Short mmCIF file of C-alpha atoms in Angstrom, two decimals:
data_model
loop_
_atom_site.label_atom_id
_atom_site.label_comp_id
_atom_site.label_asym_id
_atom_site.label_seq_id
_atom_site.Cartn_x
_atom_site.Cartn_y
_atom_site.Cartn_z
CA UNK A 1 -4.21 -24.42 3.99
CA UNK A 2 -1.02 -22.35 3.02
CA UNK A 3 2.51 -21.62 4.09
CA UNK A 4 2.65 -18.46 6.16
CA UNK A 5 5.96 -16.90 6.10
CA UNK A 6 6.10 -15.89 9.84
CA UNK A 7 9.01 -17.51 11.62
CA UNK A 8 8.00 -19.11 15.11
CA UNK A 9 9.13 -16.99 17.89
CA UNK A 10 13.29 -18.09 17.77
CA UNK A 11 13.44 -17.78 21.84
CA UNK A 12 10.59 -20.47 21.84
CA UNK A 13 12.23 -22.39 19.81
CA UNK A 14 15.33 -22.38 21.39
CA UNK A 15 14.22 -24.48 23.92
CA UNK A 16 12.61 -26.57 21.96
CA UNK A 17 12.96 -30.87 21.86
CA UNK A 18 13.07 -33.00 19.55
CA UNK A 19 14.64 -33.91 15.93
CA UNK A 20 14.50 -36.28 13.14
CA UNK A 21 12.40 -39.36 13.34
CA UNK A 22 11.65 -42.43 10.85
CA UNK A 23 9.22 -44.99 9.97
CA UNK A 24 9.62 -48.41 10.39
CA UNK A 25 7.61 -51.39 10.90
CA UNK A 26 9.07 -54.22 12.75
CA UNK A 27 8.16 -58.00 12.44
CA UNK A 28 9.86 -60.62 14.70
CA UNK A 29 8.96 -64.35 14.31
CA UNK A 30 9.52 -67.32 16.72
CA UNK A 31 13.11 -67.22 15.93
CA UNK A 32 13.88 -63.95 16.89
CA UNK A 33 14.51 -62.70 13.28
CA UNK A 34 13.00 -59.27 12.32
CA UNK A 35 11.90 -58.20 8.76
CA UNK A 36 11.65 -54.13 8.57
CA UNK A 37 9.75 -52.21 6.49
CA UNK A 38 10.67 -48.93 5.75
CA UNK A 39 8.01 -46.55 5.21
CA UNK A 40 10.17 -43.53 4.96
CA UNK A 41 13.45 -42.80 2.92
CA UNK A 42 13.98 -39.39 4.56
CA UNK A 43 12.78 -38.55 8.36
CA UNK A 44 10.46 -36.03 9.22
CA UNK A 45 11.53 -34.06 12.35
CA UNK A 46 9.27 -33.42 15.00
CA UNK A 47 9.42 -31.00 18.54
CA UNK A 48 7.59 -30.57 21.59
CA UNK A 49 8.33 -26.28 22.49
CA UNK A 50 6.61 -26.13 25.62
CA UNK A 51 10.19 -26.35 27.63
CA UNK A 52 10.86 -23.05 26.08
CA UNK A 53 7.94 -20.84 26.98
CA UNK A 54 8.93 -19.03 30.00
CA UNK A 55 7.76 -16.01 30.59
CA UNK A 56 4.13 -14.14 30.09
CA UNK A 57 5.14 -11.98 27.12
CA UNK A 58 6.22 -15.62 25.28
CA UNK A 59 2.84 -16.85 25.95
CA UNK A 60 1.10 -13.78 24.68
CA UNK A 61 3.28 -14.09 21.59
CA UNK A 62 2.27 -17.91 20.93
CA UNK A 63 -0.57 -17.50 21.48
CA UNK A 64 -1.40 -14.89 18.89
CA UNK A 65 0.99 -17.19 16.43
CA UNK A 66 -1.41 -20.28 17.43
CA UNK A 67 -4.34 -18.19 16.77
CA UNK A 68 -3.51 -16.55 13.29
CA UNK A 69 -2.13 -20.14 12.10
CA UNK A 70 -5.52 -21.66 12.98
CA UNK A 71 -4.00 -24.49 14.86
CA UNK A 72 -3.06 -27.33 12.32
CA UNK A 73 -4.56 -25.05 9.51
CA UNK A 74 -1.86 -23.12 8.21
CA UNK A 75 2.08 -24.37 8.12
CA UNK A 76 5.13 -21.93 8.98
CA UNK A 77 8.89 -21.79 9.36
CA UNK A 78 10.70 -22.54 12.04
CA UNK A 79 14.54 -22.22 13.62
CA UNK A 80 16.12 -25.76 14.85
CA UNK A 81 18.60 -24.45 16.66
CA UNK A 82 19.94 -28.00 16.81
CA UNK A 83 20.52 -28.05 12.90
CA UNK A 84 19.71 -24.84 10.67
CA UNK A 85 23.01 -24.37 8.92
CA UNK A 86 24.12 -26.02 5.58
CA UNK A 87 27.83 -25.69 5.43
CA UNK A 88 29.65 -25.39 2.13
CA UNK A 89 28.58 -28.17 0.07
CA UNK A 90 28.30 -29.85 -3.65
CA UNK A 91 24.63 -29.32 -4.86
CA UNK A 92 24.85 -30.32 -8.71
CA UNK A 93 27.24 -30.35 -11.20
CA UNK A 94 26.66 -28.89 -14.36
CA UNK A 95 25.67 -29.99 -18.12
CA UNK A 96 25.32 -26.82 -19.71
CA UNK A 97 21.76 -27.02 -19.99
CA UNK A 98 21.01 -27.37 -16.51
CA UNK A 99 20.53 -23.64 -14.57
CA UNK A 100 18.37 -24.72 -11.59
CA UNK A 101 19.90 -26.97 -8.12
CA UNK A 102 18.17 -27.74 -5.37
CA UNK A 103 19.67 -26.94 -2.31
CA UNK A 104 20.27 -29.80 0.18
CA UNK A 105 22.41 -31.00 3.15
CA UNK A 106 23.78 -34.46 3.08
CA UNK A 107 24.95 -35.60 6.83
CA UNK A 108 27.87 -38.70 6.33
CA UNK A 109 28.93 -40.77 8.71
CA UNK A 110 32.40 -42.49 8.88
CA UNK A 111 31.03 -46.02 7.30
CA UNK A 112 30.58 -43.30 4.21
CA UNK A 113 26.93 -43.28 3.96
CA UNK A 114 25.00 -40.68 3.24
CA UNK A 115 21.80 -39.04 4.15
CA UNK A 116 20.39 -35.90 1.81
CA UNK A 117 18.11 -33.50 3.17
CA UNK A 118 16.17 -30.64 0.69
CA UNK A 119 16.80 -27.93 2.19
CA UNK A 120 13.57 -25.52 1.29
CA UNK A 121 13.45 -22.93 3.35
CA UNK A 122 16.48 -21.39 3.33
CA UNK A 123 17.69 -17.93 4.89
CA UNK A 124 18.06 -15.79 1.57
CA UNK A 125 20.47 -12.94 2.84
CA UNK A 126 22.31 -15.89 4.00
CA UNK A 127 23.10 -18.04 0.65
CA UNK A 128 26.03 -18.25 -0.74
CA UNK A 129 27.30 -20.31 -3.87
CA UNK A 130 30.38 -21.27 -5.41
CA UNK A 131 31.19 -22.61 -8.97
CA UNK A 132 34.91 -24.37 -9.64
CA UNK A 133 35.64 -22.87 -5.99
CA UNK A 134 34.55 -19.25 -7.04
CA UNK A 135 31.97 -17.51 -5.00
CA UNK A 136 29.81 -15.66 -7.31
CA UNK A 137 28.73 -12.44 -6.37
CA UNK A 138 25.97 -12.26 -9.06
CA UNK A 139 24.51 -14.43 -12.03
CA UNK A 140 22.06 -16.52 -9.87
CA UNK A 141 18.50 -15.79 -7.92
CA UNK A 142 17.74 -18.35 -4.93
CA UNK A 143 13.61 -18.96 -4.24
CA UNK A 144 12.55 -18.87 -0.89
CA UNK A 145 9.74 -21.37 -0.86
CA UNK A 146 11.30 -24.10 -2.93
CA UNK A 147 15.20 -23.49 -2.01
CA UNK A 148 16.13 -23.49 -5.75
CA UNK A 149 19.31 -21.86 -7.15
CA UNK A 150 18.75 -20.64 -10.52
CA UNK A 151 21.52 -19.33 -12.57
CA UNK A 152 21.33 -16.75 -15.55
CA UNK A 153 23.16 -18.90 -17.51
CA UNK A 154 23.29 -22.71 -16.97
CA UNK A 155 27.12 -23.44 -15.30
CA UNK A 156 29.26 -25.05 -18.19
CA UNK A 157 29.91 -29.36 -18.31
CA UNK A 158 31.44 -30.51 -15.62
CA UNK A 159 31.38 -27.22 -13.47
CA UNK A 160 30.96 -28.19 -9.57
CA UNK A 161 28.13 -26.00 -7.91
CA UNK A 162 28.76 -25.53 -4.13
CA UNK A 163 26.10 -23.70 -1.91
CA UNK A 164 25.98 -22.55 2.01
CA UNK A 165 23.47 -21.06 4.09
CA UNK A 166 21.35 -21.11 7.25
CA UNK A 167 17.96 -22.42 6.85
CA UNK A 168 14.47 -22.76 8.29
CA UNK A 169 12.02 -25.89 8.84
CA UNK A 170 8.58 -26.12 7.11
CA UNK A 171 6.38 -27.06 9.99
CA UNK A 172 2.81 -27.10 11.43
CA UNK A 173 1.17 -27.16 15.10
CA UNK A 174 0.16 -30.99 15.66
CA UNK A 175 -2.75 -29.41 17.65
CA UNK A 176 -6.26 -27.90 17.24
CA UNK A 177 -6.07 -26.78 20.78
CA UNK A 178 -4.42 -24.71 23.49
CA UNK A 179 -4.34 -26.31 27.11
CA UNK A 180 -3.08 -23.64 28.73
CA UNK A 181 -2.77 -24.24 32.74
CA UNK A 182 -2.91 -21.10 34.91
CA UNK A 183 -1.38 -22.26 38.24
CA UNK A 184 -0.64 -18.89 40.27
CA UNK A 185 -0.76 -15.19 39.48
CA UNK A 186 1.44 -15.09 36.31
CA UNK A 187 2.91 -18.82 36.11
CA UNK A 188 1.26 -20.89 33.86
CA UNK A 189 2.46 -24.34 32.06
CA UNK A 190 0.86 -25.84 28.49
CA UNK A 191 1.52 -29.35 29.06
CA UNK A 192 3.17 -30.03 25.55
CA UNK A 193 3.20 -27.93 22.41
CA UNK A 194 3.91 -30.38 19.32
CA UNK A 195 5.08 -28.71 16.02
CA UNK A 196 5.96 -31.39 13.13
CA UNK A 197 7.81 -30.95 9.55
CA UNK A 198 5.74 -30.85 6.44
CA UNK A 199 6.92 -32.20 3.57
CA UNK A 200 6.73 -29.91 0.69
CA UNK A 201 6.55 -32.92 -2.01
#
């Protein structure tokens, strides 16, 4: 298997449904107390894009995608248009030694926790970073595949490192098979089209 960089068709996605999801594992006893295992620190998002095929040319379109990704074979990015931007944010600070930071998003909620997400696929033309609140223009390389901001030279002690950008999803078909339904001249449905985030780790 390997990562093809081919972005799902965006209009299909835009329709898409779906979003983060967990694992837990949920014991009640007689007394109505639960014990809760958590199988997952970070959620893996998942979407069903058959609400967003509409038209014959889309189908023709997925379906070559579905075919040259051999089904589940192969994984690929894709656009949540529900969540693809990472706003200006802290990613590291620096040591002086340090000249690689992972880009991430970290969602907070108003009880102040927080949730950080790697963000791995980002946009390239679209990064930009920040050190001590100065954009810099030059002096750094980000990686596509990994979402790593490498510097020329590591950023001094104490230096904040901020980063924005827009970002895709690592993600696979959760299907071997197409089930396309032809139910006139040129209307057709495929019951559900599941896609599902692959973690890179």
């Amino acid at each position: 298997m390997a990562f093809h960089d081919v972005r799902f068709p965006e209009d299909i996605a835009y329709g898409a449904v779906g979003g983060p999801a967990f694992s837990t594992e949920v014991a009640a006893v007689k007394s109505g107390r639960e014990k809760r295992n958590i199988n997952w620190s970070r959620a893996r998002r998942r979407w069903d894009v058959a609400h967003g095929l509409k038209t014959q040319a889309q189908l023709d379109a997925l379906v070559a995608f579905f075919l040259n990704r051999g089904g589940r074979a192969h994984s690929f990015p894709f656009k949540d248009w529900s969540d693809f931007v990472l706003p200006r944010q802290a990613i590291g600070t620096g040591d002086g030694a340090t000249a690689a930071f992972q880009l991430a998003k970290t969602y907070t909620d108003a009880g102040g926790h927080g949730h950080s997400r790697p963000v791995t696929r980002p946009v390239v033309a679209s990064v930009r970073v920040w050190r001590d609140g100065v954009e810099q223009a030059a002096g750094w390389s980000v990686e596509r595949l990994t979402g790593l901001i490498t510097f020329e030279a590591p950023p001094p002690a104490g230096a904040m490192v901020e980063a924005a950008a827009e970002f895709d999803v690592p993600v696979r078909f959760d299907v071997d098979e197409m089930r396309v339904s032809i139910d006139a001249y040129d209307a057709f449905s495929w019951g559900q089209i599941p896609l599902v985030e692959v973690r890179d780790e």
